[in-house]
PDB file of C-alpha atoms and ligand atoms in Angstrom:
ATOM      1  CA  MET O   1     -16.492  -6.680 -32.390  1.00  0.00           C
ATOM      2  CA  ASN O   2     -19.039  -3.820 -32.392  1.00  0.00           C
ATOM      3  CA  ASP O   3     -22.022  -6.161 -31.775  1.00  0.00           C
ATOM      4  CA  LEU O   4     -19.978  -7.311 -28.540  1.00  0.00           C
ATOM      5  CA  LEU O   5     -19.105  -3.785 -27.706  1.00  0.00           C
ATOM      6  CA  LYS O   6     -22.229  -3.100 -28.016  1.00  0.00           C
ATOM      7  CA  GLN O   7     -23.909  -5.880 -26.192  1.00  0.00           C
ATOM      8  CA  ILE O   8     -20.888  -5.132 -22.940  1.00  0.00           C
ATOM      9  CA  HIS O   9     -22.100  -1.468 -22.305  1.00  0.00           C
ATOM     10  CA  GLU O  10     -25.245  -2.712 -22.154  1.00  0.00           C
ATOM     11  CA  GLU O  11     -24.772  -4.961 -19.693  1.00  0.00           C
ATOM     12  CA  ALA O  12     -22.757  -3.219 -18.049  1.00  0.00           C
ATOM     13  CA  SER O  13     -24.740  -0.241 -18.222  1.00  0.00           C
ATOM     14  CA  VAL O  14     -26.869  -0.983 -15.674  1.00  0.00           C
ATOM     15  CA  PHE O  15     -24.424  -0.488 -13.150  1.00  0.00           C
ATOM     16  CA  LEU O  16     -23.658   3.232 -14.143  1.00  0.00           C
ATOM     17  CA  GLY O  17     -25.391   5.404 -11.138  1.00  0.00           C
ATOM     18  CA  LYS O  18     -23.450   3.020  -8.716  1.00  0.00           C
ATOM     19  CA  GLY O  19     -19.872   3.905  -7.391  1.00  0.00           C
ATOM     20  CA  GLN O  20     -19.156   8.196  -6.535  1.00  0.00           C
ATOM     21  CA  VAL O  21     -16.594  10.004  -8.577  1.00  0.00           C
ATOM     22  CA  ALA O  22     -13.231  10.995  -6.790  1.00  0.00           C
ATOM     23  CA  GLN O  23     -14.021  13.709  -4.516  1.00  0.00           C
ATOM     24  CA  TYR O  24     -10.466  14.499  -2.962  1.00  0.00           C
ATOM     25  CA  ILE O  25      -9.601  16.302  -6.593  1.00  0.00           C
ATOM     26  CA  PRO O  26     -11.940  19.345  -6.623  1.00  0.00           C
ATOM     27  CA  ALA O  27     -11.072  19.699 -10.413  1.00  0.00           C
ATOM     28  CA  LEU O  28     -12.474  15.911 -11.548  1.00  0.00           C
ATOM     29  CA  ALA O  29     -15.651  15.739  -8.463  1.00  0.00           C
ATOM     30  CA  THR O  30     -17.761  18.174 -10.719  1.00  0.00           C
ATOM     31  CA  VAL O  31     -17.422  14.733 -13.398  1.00  0.00           C
ATOM     32  CA  ASP O  32     -20.863  13.663 -14.874  1.00  0.00           C
ATOM     33  CA  PRO O  33     -20.837   9.803 -13.921  1.00  0.00           C
ATOM     34  CA  MET O  34     -23.286   8.596 -15.868  1.00  0.00           C
ATOM     35  CA  GLN O  35     -20.600   8.740 -18.787  1.00  0.00           C
ATOM     36  CA  PHE O  36     -19.145   5.314 -20.074  1.00  0.00           C
ATOM     37  CA  GLY O  37     -16.917   4.129 -23.163  1.00  0.00           C
ATOM     38  CA  ILE O  38     -15.576   1.443 -24.418  1.00  0.00           C
ATOM     39  CA  ALA O  39     -12.791   0.751 -26.216  1.00  0.00           C
ATOM     40  CA  ILE O  40      -9.971  -2.473 -28.256  1.00  0.00           C
ATOM     41  CA  CYS O  41      -7.762  -1.943 -30.203  1.00  0.00           C
ATOM     42  CA  ASP O  42      -6.177  -5.526 -32.152  1.00  0.00           C
ATOM     43  CA  ALA O  43      -3.928  -7.263 -33.562  1.00  0.00           C
ATOM     44  CA  ASN O  44      -3.490  -5.099 -36.229  1.00  0.00           C
ATOM     45  CA  GLY O  45      -4.121  -2.188 -34.943  1.00  0.00           C
ATOM     46  CA  LYS O  46      -7.781  -1.548 -36.103  1.00  0.00           C
ATOM     47  CA  THR O  47      -9.943   0.307 -33.303  1.00  0.00           C
ATOM     48  CA  TYR O  48     -13.168  -0.745 -32.600  1.00  0.00           C
ATOM     49  CA  SER O  49     -15.341   1.489 -29.984  1.00  0.00           C
ATOM     50  CA  TYR O  50     -18.807   1.818 -28.748  1.00  0.00           C
ATOM     51  CA  GLY O  51     -20.464   4.259 -25.740  1.00  0.00           C
ATOM     52  CA  ASP O  52     -17.991   7.689 -25.467  1.00  0.00           C
ATOM     53  CA  ALA O  53     -14.803   6.266 -26.236  1.00  0.00           C
ATOM     54  CA  GLU O  54     -13.854   9.599 -28.114  1.00  0.00           C
ATOM     55  CA  THR O  55     -14.548  12.226 -24.897  1.00  0.00           C
ATOM     56  CA  PRO O  56     -10.799  12.956 -23.834  1.00  0.00           C
ATOM     57  CA  PHE O  57     -11.157  11.943 -19.642  1.00  0.00           C
ATOM     58  CA  SER O  58      -8.214  12.692 -17.029  1.00  0.00           C
ATOM     59  CA  ILE O  59      -5.767   9.658 -16.989  1.00  0.00           C
ATOM     60  CA  GLN O  60      -4.584   9.712 -13.824  1.00  0.00           C
ATOM     61  CA  SER O  61      -2.543   6.776 -12.449  1.00  0.00           C
ATOM     62  CA  ILE O  62      -3.003   4.925 -15.981  1.00  0.00           C
ATOM     63  CA  SER O  63       0.066   8.009 -16.122  1.00  0.00           C
ATOM     64  CA  LYS O  64       1.994   5.430 -14.651  1.00  0.00           C
ATOM     65  CA  VAL O  65       2.298   2.973 -16.951  1.00  0.00           C
ATOM     66  CA  PHE O  66       4.030   5.426 -19.397  1.00  0.00           C
ATOM     67  CA  SER O  67       6.202   7.428 -17.132  1.00  0.00           C
ATOM     68  CA  LEU O  68       7.061   3.384 -15.917  1.00  0.00           C
ATOM     69  CA  THR O  69       8.481   3.135 -18.947  1.00  0.00           C
ATOM     70  CA  LEU O  70       9.913   6.050 -19.659  1.00  0.00           C
ATOM     71  CA  ALA O  71      11.773   5.249 -16.796  1.00  0.00           C
ATOM     72  CA  MET O  72      12.733   2.347 -17.484  1.00  0.00           C
ATOM     73  CA  HIS O  73      14.163   2.878 -20.692  1.00  0.00           C
ATOM     74  CA  MET O  74      17.068   5.757 -19.567  1.00  0.00           C
ATOM     75  CA  HIS O  75      17.737   3.594 -16.522  1.00  0.00           C
ATOM     76  CA  GLY O  76      16.929  -0.217 -17.583  1.00  0.00           C
ATOM     77  CA  ASP O  77      17.188  -2.514 -14.101  1.00  0.00           C
ATOM     78  CA  GLU O  78      19.034   0.588 -11.482  1.00  0.00           C
ATOM     79  CA  ILE O  79      15.263   0.759 -10.937  1.00  0.00           C
ATOM     80  CA  TRP O  80      14.684  -1.775  -8.974  1.00  0.00           C
ATOM     81  CA  HIS O  81      17.251  -0.452  -5.779  1.00  0.00           C
ATOM     82  CA  ARG O  82      14.666   2.784  -5.823  1.00  0.00           C
ATOM     83  CA  VAL O  83      11.395   0.528  -6.149  1.00  0.00           C
ATOM     84  CA  GLY O  84       9.367  -2.974  -5.293  1.00  0.00           C
ATOM     85  CA  ARG O  85       7.891  -5.758  -6.604  1.00  0.00           C
ATOM     86  CA  GLU O  86       5.612  -6.382  -4.670  1.00  0.00           C
ATOM     87  CA  PRO O  87       1.410  -5.997  -4.277  1.00  0.00           C
ATOM     88  CA  SER O  88       1.050  -3.192  -1.526  1.00  0.00           C
ATOM     89  CA  GLY O  89      -2.355  -5.125  -0.317  1.00  0.00           C
ATOM     90  CA  LEU O  90      -3.051  -1.210   1.043  1.00  0.00           C
ATOM     91  CA  PRO O  91      -4.489   1.765  -1.149  1.00  0.00           C
ATOM     92  CA  PHE O  92      -2.947   3.156  -3.781  1.00  0.00           C
ATOM     93  CA  ASN O  93      -1.886   6.901  -1.364  1.00  0.00           C
ATOM     94  CA  SER O  94      -0.971   4.188   1.853  1.00  0.00           C
ATOM     95  CA  LEU O  95       2.291   5.754   4.133  1.00  0.00           C
ATOM     96  CA  VAL O  96       1.942   2.871   5.872  1.00  0.00           C
ATOM     97  CA  GLN O  97       4.263   0.546   4.424  1.00  0.00           C
ATOM     98  CA  LEU O  98       7.104   3.054   3.471  1.00  0.00           C
ATOM     99  CA  GLU O  99       8.685   4.003   7.285  1.00  0.00           C
ATOM    100  CA  HIS O 100       8.837   0.327   7.702  1.00  0.00           C
ATOM    101  CA  GLU O 101      10.327  -0.575   4.430  1.00  0.00           C
ATOM    102  CA  GLN O 102      13.060   1.922   4.840  1.00  0.00           C
ATOM    103  CA  GLY O 103      11.400   4.684   2.087  1.00  0.00           C
ATOM    104  CA  ILE O 104      11.859   2.017  -0.730  1.00  0.00           C
ATOM    105  CA  PRO O 105       8.374   1.750  -2.129  1.00  0.00           C
ATOM    106  CA  ARG O 106       6.303  -1.604  -2.620  1.00  0.00           C
ATOM    107  CA  ASN O 107       5.861  -1.365  -6.327  1.00  0.00           C
ATOM    108  CA  PRO O 108       5.876   0.858  -8.961  1.00  0.00           C
ATOM    109  CA  PHE O 109       2.115   2.071  -8.737  1.00  0.00           C
ATOM    110  CA  ILE O 110       0.838   2.890  -5.502  1.00  0.00           C
ATOM    111  CA  ASN O 111       1.428   6.223  -5.411  1.00  0.00           C
ATOM    112  CA  ALA O 112       4.795   6.693  -3.655  1.00  0.00           C
ATOM    113  CA  GLY O 113       6.393   4.450  -5.668  1.00  0.00           C
ATOM    114  CA  ALA O 114       5.185   6.359  -9.418  1.00  0.00           C
ATOM    115  CA  LEU O 115       6.431   9.305  -7.220  1.00  0.00           C
ATOM    116  CA  VAL O 116      10.241   7.772  -7.181  1.00  0.00           C
ATOM    117  CA  ILE O 117       9.876   6.623 -11.136  1.00  0.00           C
ATOM    118  CA  SER O 118       8.838  10.593 -11.526  1.00  0.00           C
ATOM    119  CA  ASP O 119      11.823  12.162 -10.060  1.00  0.00           C
ATOM    120  CA  MET O 120      13.618   9.247 -12.087  1.00  0.00           C
ATOM    121  CA  VAL O 121      11.800  10.662 -15.307  1.00  0.00           C
ATOM    122  CA  GLU O 122      12.700  14.254 -13.308  1.00  0.00           C
ATOM    123  CA  SER O 123      16.317  13.504 -13.747  1.00  0.00           C
ATOM    124  CA  SER O 124      16.398  12.420 -17.523  1.00  0.00           C
ATOM    125  CA  PHE O 125      14.809  15.398 -18.652  1.00  0.00           C
ATOM    126  CA  ALA O 126      14.479  19.185 -18.595  1.00  0.00           C
ATOM    127  CA  SER O 127      10.903  19.330 -19.389  1.00  0.00           C
ATOM    128  CA  PRO O 128       9.559  15.989 -17.771  1.00  0.00           C
ATOM    129  CA  GLU O 129       6.244  16.069 -17.562  1.00  0.00           C
ATOM    130  CA  LEU O 130       6.809  17.249 -21.281  1.00  0.00           C
ATOM    131  CA  ALA O 131       8.314  14.181 -22.533  1.00  0.00           C
ATOM    132  CA  VAL O 132       5.448  11.913 -21.259  1.00  0.00           C
ATOM    133  CA  ARG O 133       2.909  13.773 -23.009  1.00  0.00           C
ATOM    134  CA  ASP O 134       5.061  13.784 -25.938  1.00  0.00           C
ATOM    135  CA  PHE O 135       5.967   9.477 -25.328  1.00  0.00           C
ATOM    136  CA  VAL O 136       2.000   9.272 -25.026  1.00  0.00           C
ATOM    137  CA  ARG O 137       1.099  11.192 -28.199  1.00  0.00           C
ATOM    138  CA  THR O 138       3.601   9.652 -30.241  1.00  0.00           C
ATOM    139  CA  LEU O 139       2.586   6.370 -28.791  1.00  0.00           C
ATOM    140  CA  SER O 140      -1.925   6.955 -29.710  1.00  0.00           C
ATOM    141  CA  GLY O 141      -0.789   8.840 -33.075  1.00  0.00           C
ATOM    142  CA  ASN O 142      -2.250  11.678 -31.944  1.00  0.00           C
ATOM    143  CA  SER O 143       0.040  15.023 -31.212  1.00  0.00           C
ATOM    144  CA  GLU O 144      -3.351  17.514 -29.212  1.00  0.00           C
ATOM    145  CA  ILE O 145      -3.084  15.595 -26.656  1.00  0.00           C
ATOM    146  CA  ARG O 146      -2.811  17.735 -23.243  1.00  0.00           C
ATOM    147  CA  ILE O 147      -2.422  18.456 -19.836  1.00  0.00           C
ATOM    148  CA  ASP O 148      -5.405  20.347 -17.918  1.00  0.00           C
ATOM    149  CA  ARG O 149      -4.421  22.286 -15.816  1.00  0.00           C
ATOM    150  CA  LYS O 150      -6.835  23.130 -13.850  1.00  0.00           C
ATOM    151  CA  ILE O 151      -6.786  19.251 -12.895  1.00  0.00           C
ATOM    152  CA  ALA O 152      -3.075  19.273 -12.131  1.00  0.00           C
ATOM    153  CA  GLU O 153      -3.456  23.047  -9.660  1.00  0.00           C
ATOM    154  CA  SER O 154      -6.583  21.516  -8.478  1.00  0.00           C
ATOM    155  CA  GLU O 155      -4.000  18.187  -6.916  1.00  0.00           C
ATOM    156  CA  TYR O 156      -1.390  19.968  -5.900  1.00  0.00           C
ATOM    157  CA  ALA O 157      -3.339  22.218  -4.047  1.00  0.00           C
ATOM    158  CA  HIS O 158      -4.612  18.953  -2.602  1.00  0.00           C
ATOM    159  CA  ARG O 159      -1.120  17.824  -1.874  1.00  0.00           C
ATOM    160  CA  ALA O 160      -0.901  17.379   1.374  1.00  0.00           C
ATOM    161  CA  ARG O 161      -0.868  13.327   1.910  1.00  0.00           C
ATOM    162  CA  ASN O 162       1.165  12.601  -1.807  1.00  0.00           C
ATOM    163  CA  ALA O 163       3.960  15.734  -0.884  1.00  0.00           C
ATOM    164  CA  ALA O 164       4.192  13.358   2.703  1.00  0.00           C
ATOM    165  CA  MET O 165       4.834   9.940   0.991  1.00  0.00           C
ATOM    166  CA  ALA O 166       7.218  12.028  -1.272  1.00  0.00           C
ATOM    167  CA  TYR O 167       9.460  14.232   1.925  1.00  0.00           C
ATOM    168  CA  LEU O 168       8.924  10.510   3.198  1.00  0.00           C
ATOM    169  CA  MET O 169      11.497   8.940   1.077  1.00  0.00           C
ATOM    170  CA  GLN O 170      14.000  11.974   0.624  1.00  0.00           C
ATOM    171  CA  SER O 171      14.862  11.555   4.257  1.00  0.00           C
ATOM    172  CA  PHE O 172      15.523   7.779   3.367  1.00  0.00           C
ATOM    173  CA  GLU O 173      17.569   9.368   0.693  1.00  0.00           C
ATOM    174  CA  ASN O 174      15.372   8.117  -1.800  1.00  0.00           C
ATOM    175  CA  PHE O 175      14.498  11.484  -4.203  1.00  0.00           C
ATOM    176  CA  ASN O 176      16.664  12.882  -5.115  1.00  0.00           C
ATOM    177  CA  ASN O 177      15.512  15.973  -6.978  1.00  0.00           C
ATOM    178  CA  ASP O 178      13.106  19.179  -5.519  1.00  0.00           C
ATOM    179  CA  VAL O 179      10.042  16.956  -4.257  1.00  0.00           C
ATOM    180  CA  GLU O 180       7.878  19.680  -4.607  1.00  0.00           C
ATOM    181  CA  LYS O 181       8.818  20.331  -8.503  1.00  0.00           C
ATOM    182  CA  VAL O 182       8.869  16.597  -8.842  1.00  0.00           C
ATOM    183  CA  LEU O 183       5.061  16.869  -7.358  1.00  0.00           C
ATOM    184  CA  MET O 184       4.050  18.906  -9.675  1.00  0.00           C
ATOM    185  CA  ASN O 185       5.726  17.121 -12.586  1.00  0.00           C
ATOM    186  CA  TYR O 186       3.604  13.877 -11.123  1.00  0.00           C
ATOM    187  CA  PHE O 187       0.426  15.742 -11.197  1.00  0.00           C
ATOM    188  CA  SER O 188       1.091  17.051 -15.174  1.00  0.00           C
ATOM    189  CA  THR O 189       1.349  13.346 -15.850  1.00  0.00           C
ATOM    190  CA  CYS O 190      -1.598  12.493 -14.338  1.00  0.00           C
ATOM    191  CA  ALA O 191      -3.816  15.352 -15.482  1.00  0.00           C
ATOM    192  CA  LEU O 192      -3.448  14.281 -19.216  1.00  0.00           C
ATOM    193  CA  LYS O 193      -6.606  13.591 -20.893  1.00  0.00           C
ATOM    194  CA  MET O 194      -7.229  10.284 -23.118  1.00  0.00           C
ATOM    195  CA  THR O 195      -9.928   8.608 -24.460  1.00  0.00           C
ATOM    196  CA  CYS O 196     -10.816   5.378 -24.817  1.00  0.00           C
ATOM    197  CA  VAL O 197      -9.397   4.779 -28.224  1.00  0.00           C
ATOM    198  CA  GLU O 198      -6.209   6.211 -27.721  1.00  0.00           C
ATOM    199  CA  LEU O 199      -6.034   4.879 -24.551  1.00  0.00           C
ATOM    200  CA  ALA O 200      -6.174   1.898 -26.705  1.00  0.00           C
ATOM    201  CA  LYS O 201      -3.597   2.712 -29.533  1.00  0.00           C
ATOM    202  CA  SER O 202      -1.364   3.684 -26.452  1.00  0.00           C
ATOM    203  CA  PHE O 203      -0.947   0.187 -24.449  1.00  0.00           C
ATOM    204  CA  SER O 204      -0.352  -1.625 -27.782  1.00  0.00           C
ATOM    205  CA  TYR O 205       2.629  -2.440 -26.921  1.00  0.00           C
ATOM    206  CA  LEU O 206       2.106  -4.857 -24.243  1.00  0.00           C
ATOM    207  CA  ALA O 207      -0.079  -6.013 -25.909  1.00  0.00           C
ATOM    208  CA  ASN O 208       2.571  -6.838 -29.108  1.00  0.00           C
ATOM    209  CA  LYS O 209       5.838  -7.606 -27.547  1.00  0.00           C
ATOM    210  CA  GLY O 210       6.863  -4.665 -27.176  1.00  0.00           C
ATOM    211  CA  VAL O 211       5.950  -2.640 -30.370  1.00  0.00           C
ATOM    212  CA  ASN O 212       3.794   0.226 -31.292  1.00  0.00           C
ATOM    213  CA  ILE O 213       1.864  -1.947 -33.054  1.00  0.00           C
ATOM    214  CA  THR O 214       0.178   1.272 -34.743  1.00  0.00           C
ATOM    215  CA  ASN O 215       3.957   2.759 -35.990  1.00  0.00           C
ATOM    216  CA  GLN O 216       5.436  -0.443 -35.565  1.00  0.00           C
ATOM    217  CA  GLN O 217       8.057   1.604 -33.477  1.00  0.00           C
ATOM    218  CA  ARG O 218       9.629  -0.880 -30.060  1.00  0.00           C
ATOM    219  CA  ILE O 219       8.805   1.043 -27.505  1.00  0.00           C
ATOM    220  CA  LEU O 220      10.399  -1.689 -24.931  1.00  0.00           C
ATOM    221  CA  THR O 221      11.969  -5.192 -24.816  1.00  0.00           C
ATOM    222  CA  GLU O 222      10.080  -8.182 -24.686  1.00  0.00           C
ATOM    223  CA  ARG O 223      11.665  -9.497 -21.427  1.00  0.00           C
ATOM    224  CA  GLN O 224      10.390  -5.732 -20.182  1.00  0.00           C
ATOM    225  CA  THR O 225       7.034  -6.052 -21.432  1.00  0.00           C
ATOM    226  CA  LYS O 226       6.553  -9.290 -19.465  1.00  0.00           C
ATOM    227  CA  GLN O 227       7.761  -7.473 -17.039  1.00  0.00           C
ATOM    228  CA  VAL O 228       5.463  -4.752 -16.845  1.00  0.00           C
ATOM    229  CA  ASN O 229       2.174  -6.818 -17.480  1.00  0.00           C
ATOM    230  CA  ALA O 230       3.687  -8.693 -14.552  1.00  0.00           C
ATOM    231  CA  LEU O 231       3.145  -5.757 -12.495  1.00  0.00           C
ATOM    232  CA  MET O 232      -0.188  -4.157 -14.168  1.00  0.00           C
ATOM    233  CA  ALA O 233      -1.363  -8.279 -12.940  1.00  0.00           C
ATOM    234  CA  THR O 234      -0.113  -7.426  -9.437  1.00  0.00           C
ATOM    235  CA  SER O 235      -0.267  -4.264  -8.299  1.00  0.00           C
ATOM    236  CA  GLY O 236      -2.442  -2.336 -11.791  1.00  0.00           C
ATOM    237  CA  LEU O 237      -5.549  -2.476  -9.323  1.00  0.00           C
ATOM    238  CA  TYR O 238      -4.234  -1.706  -6.304  1.00  0.00           C
ATOM    239  CA  ASP O 239      -5.915  -3.884  -2.835  1.00  0.00           C
ATOM    240  CA  GLU O 240      -8.450  -5.226  -5.760  1.00  0.00           C
ATOM    241  CA  ALA O 241      -5.420  -6.461  -8.095  1.00  0.00           C
ATOM    242  CA  GLY O 242      -5.781  -9.804  -5.994  1.00  0.00           C
ATOM    243  CA  ARG O 243      -9.770  -9.829  -7.139  1.00  0.00           C
ATOM    244  CA  PHE O 244      -9.122  -8.020 -10.414  1.00  0.00           C
ATOM    245  CA  ALA O 245      -6.628 -11.528 -11.831  1.00  0.00           C
ATOM    246  CA  PHE O 246      -9.122 -13.591  -9.848  1.00  0.00           C
ATOM    247  CA  GLU O 247     -12.579 -11.840 -11.808  1.00  0.00           C
ATOM    248  CA  VAL O 248     -11.370 -10.398 -15.040  1.00  0.00           C
ATOM    249  CA  GLY O 249      -7.885 -12.282 -14.948  1.00  0.00           C
ATOM    250  CA  LEU O 250      -5.658  -9.510 -16.878  1.00  0.00           C
ATOM    251  CA  PRO O 251      -2.682  -7.387 -16.578  1.00  0.00           C
ATOM    252  CA  GLY O 252      -4.503  -4.142 -16.213  1.00  0.00           C
ATOM    253  CA  LYS O 253      -4.432  -0.070 -14.751  1.00  0.00           C
ATOM    254  CA  SER O 254      -6.936   1.913 -13.252  1.00  0.00           C
ATOM    255  CA  GLY O 255      -6.671   5.461 -12.557  1.00  0.00           C
ATOM    256  CA  VAL O 256      -9.134   7.439 -10.540  1.00  0.00           C
ATOM    257  CA  GLY O 257     -10.317   9.218 -13.137  1.00  0.00           C
ATOM    258  CA  GLY O 258     -12.408   6.159 -14.065  1.00  0.00           C
ATOM    259  CA  GLY O 259     -10.617   4.675 -17.016  1.00  0.00           C
ATOM    260  CA  ILE O 260      -9.477   1.106 -17.032  1.00  0.00           C
ATOM    261  CA  VAL O 261      -7.093  -0.439 -19.797  1.00  0.00           C
ATOM    262  CA  ALA O 262      -6.260  -4.210 -20.527  1.00  0.00           C
ATOM    263  CA  ILE O 263      -4.208  -6.311 -22.042  1.00  0.00           C
ATOM    264  CA  VAL O 264      -4.551  -9.518 -23.655  1.00  0.00           C
ATOM    265  CA  PRO O 265      -1.047 -10.898 -24.964  1.00  0.00           C
ATOM    266  CA  GLY O 266      -1.014 -11.218 -28.021  1.00  0.00           C
ATOM    267  CA  VAL O 267      -4.062 -10.258 -29.272  1.00  0.00           C
ATOM    268  CA  LEU O 268      -5.412  -6.717 -28.114  1.00  0.00           C
ATOM    269  CA  SER O 269      -5.337  -4.250 -25.883  1.00  0.00           C
ATOM    270  CA  VAL O 270      -9.243  -2.202 -24.117  1.00  0.00           C
ATOM    271  CA  CYS O 271     -10.218   1.105 -22.139  1.00  0.00           C
ATOM    272  CA  VAL O 272     -12.945   1.051 -20.472  1.00  0.00           C
ATOM    273  CA  TRP O 273     -14.576   4.534 -18.861  1.00  0.00           C
ATOM    274  CA  SER O 274     -16.991   5.330 -16.480  1.00  0.00           C
ATOM    275  CA  PRO O 275     -16.084   8.152 -13.765  1.00  0.00           C
ATOM    276  CA  ALA O 276     -17.471   6.994 -10.665  1.00  0.00           C
ATOM    277  CA  LEU O 277     -15.513   4.656  -8.460  1.00  0.00           C
ATOM    278  CA  ASN O 278     -15.709   1.340  -6.141  1.00  0.00           C
ATOM    279  CA  ALA O 279     -14.325   1.958  -2.096  1.00  0.00           C
ATOM    280  CA  THR O 280     -11.183   0.675  -3.836  1.00  0.00           C
ATOM    281  CA  GLY O 281     -10.706   3.920  -6.101  1.00  0.00           C
ATOM    282  CA  ASN O 282     -12.133   1.418  -9.271  1.00  0.00           C
ATOM    283  CA  SER O 283     -13.647   2.356 -11.582  1.00  0.00           C
ATOM    284  CA  LEU O 284     -17.212   0.465 -10.943  1.00  0.00           C
ATOM    285  CA  VAL O 285     -18.945   0.460 -14.444  1.00  0.00           C
ATOM    286  CA  GLY O 286     -15.017  -0.263 -15.696  1.00  0.00           C
ATOM    287  CA  VAL O 287     -13.882  -3.451 -13.865  1.00  0.00           C
ATOM    288  CA  GLU O 288     -17.994  -4.909 -14.335  1.00  0.00           C
ATOM    289  CA  ALA O 289     -17.403  -4.262 -17.558  1.00  0.00           C
ATOM    290  CA  MET O 290     -14.095  -6.320 -17.627  1.00  0.00           C
ATOM    291  CA  LYS O 291     -15.595  -8.987 -16.387  1.00  0.00           C
ATOM    292  CA  ILE O 292     -18.473  -9.193 -18.979  1.00  0.00           C
ATOM    293  CA  LEU O 293     -16.069  -9.193 -21.835  1.00  0.00           C
ATOM    294  CA  THR O 294     -14.055 -11.394 -20.368  1.00  0.00           C
ATOM    295  CA  ASN O 295     -17.291 -13.539 -19.704  1.00  0.00           C
ATOM    296  CA  HIS O 296     -17.922 -13.322 -23.173  1.00  0.00           C
ATOM    297  CA  ILE O 297     -14.957 -14.408 -24.579  1.00  0.00           C
ATOM    298  CA  ASP O 298     -12.196 -16.573 -23.079  1.00  0.00           C
ATOM    299  CA  TRP O 299      -9.712 -14.515 -22.730  1.00  0.00           C
ATOM    300  CA  SER O 300      -7.284 -15.086 -19.878  1.00  0.00           C
ATOM    301  CA  VAL O 301      -3.453 -14.929 -19.104  1.00  0.00           C
ATOM    302  CA  TYR O 302      -4.090 -17.658 -16.647  1.00  0.00           C
TER     303      TYR O 302
HETATM  304  N1  LIG W   1      -5.427   5.970  -8.485  1.00  0.00           N
HETATM  305  C1  LIG W   1      -5.423   7.073  -9.104  1.00  0.00           C
HETATM  306  O1  LIG W   1      -5.108   7.391  -9.853  1.00  0.00           O
HETATM  307  C2  LIG W   1      -4.385   7.949  -8.366  1.00  0.00           C
HETATM  308  C3  LIG W   1      -3.892   9.442  -8.983  1.00  0.00           C
HETATM  309  C4  LIG W   1      -4.189  10.912  -8.351  1.00  0.00           C
HETATM  310  N2  LIG W   1      -3.037  11.830  -9.252  1.00  0.00           N
HETATM  311  C5  LIG W   1      -3.136  10.804  -6.831  1.00  0.00           C
HETATM  312  O2  LIG W   1      -2.423  11.541  -7.003  1.00  0.00           O
HETATM  313  O3  LIG W   1      -3.657  10.484  -5.839  1.00  0.00           O
END
């Protein structure tokens, strides 16, 4: 496995220097784009890694999977009255569908959907951002994981688009809590900093029928696990989800910090990170590395 990761790293490194680090969050715009790490957590909980796999980075939208998991715990199938399960085919921060569809976002992974999920998490916990932080601490086994306040505040200061979505949903009565409070908590969970190794470990429950491989804790039921993986496969990479399914063939979730996590059910969870993004806001090197990985080994859910 170590040789395989080294080979993938070498092959995908030719794409380093292409793409652009996220500019719309000023605190992310200064990250060194040449970093690149990869980590795998296998079915026995053993981890393998190569490159910058122990460098913490801003997980951004990867956090939407953790928030969704917590909301599924607390609210069960009720969630699906307030958010859909269809791919949007549009950029993650698009507003256009939201008015047409009466304030019901297409899925939990576009920003509007994640904001509704954050609103649900807000209703369930006294300190929602700490609930998500503590959840990833348990999942990864690292009690030092923290929120980068500078990044969260930088995003809050530039919140106009996300605020517009949240207020629009409030106007359709699909928002229960104070919008500004939910926005701050949403940005704080996006600003969690984790490494590739920690993310590969944290996602092991999605590769293991809902049970965290490291501590054998049940996180989701088998049915819910299947549902989260299906949503990741159809919507995890926004308007690149179709191409990712076609070329990689795994459920995946990306973030504008440059991380991508993917699941091979029953086999492993993998995380790649390289900060420069392609035009759809997904890690350019990360997508290439996932393609190389699945070309080397015939892993696909299709
Ligand atoms: N795709 C992403 O990672 C987007 C998350 C980012 N926090 C935002 O709301 O814009």
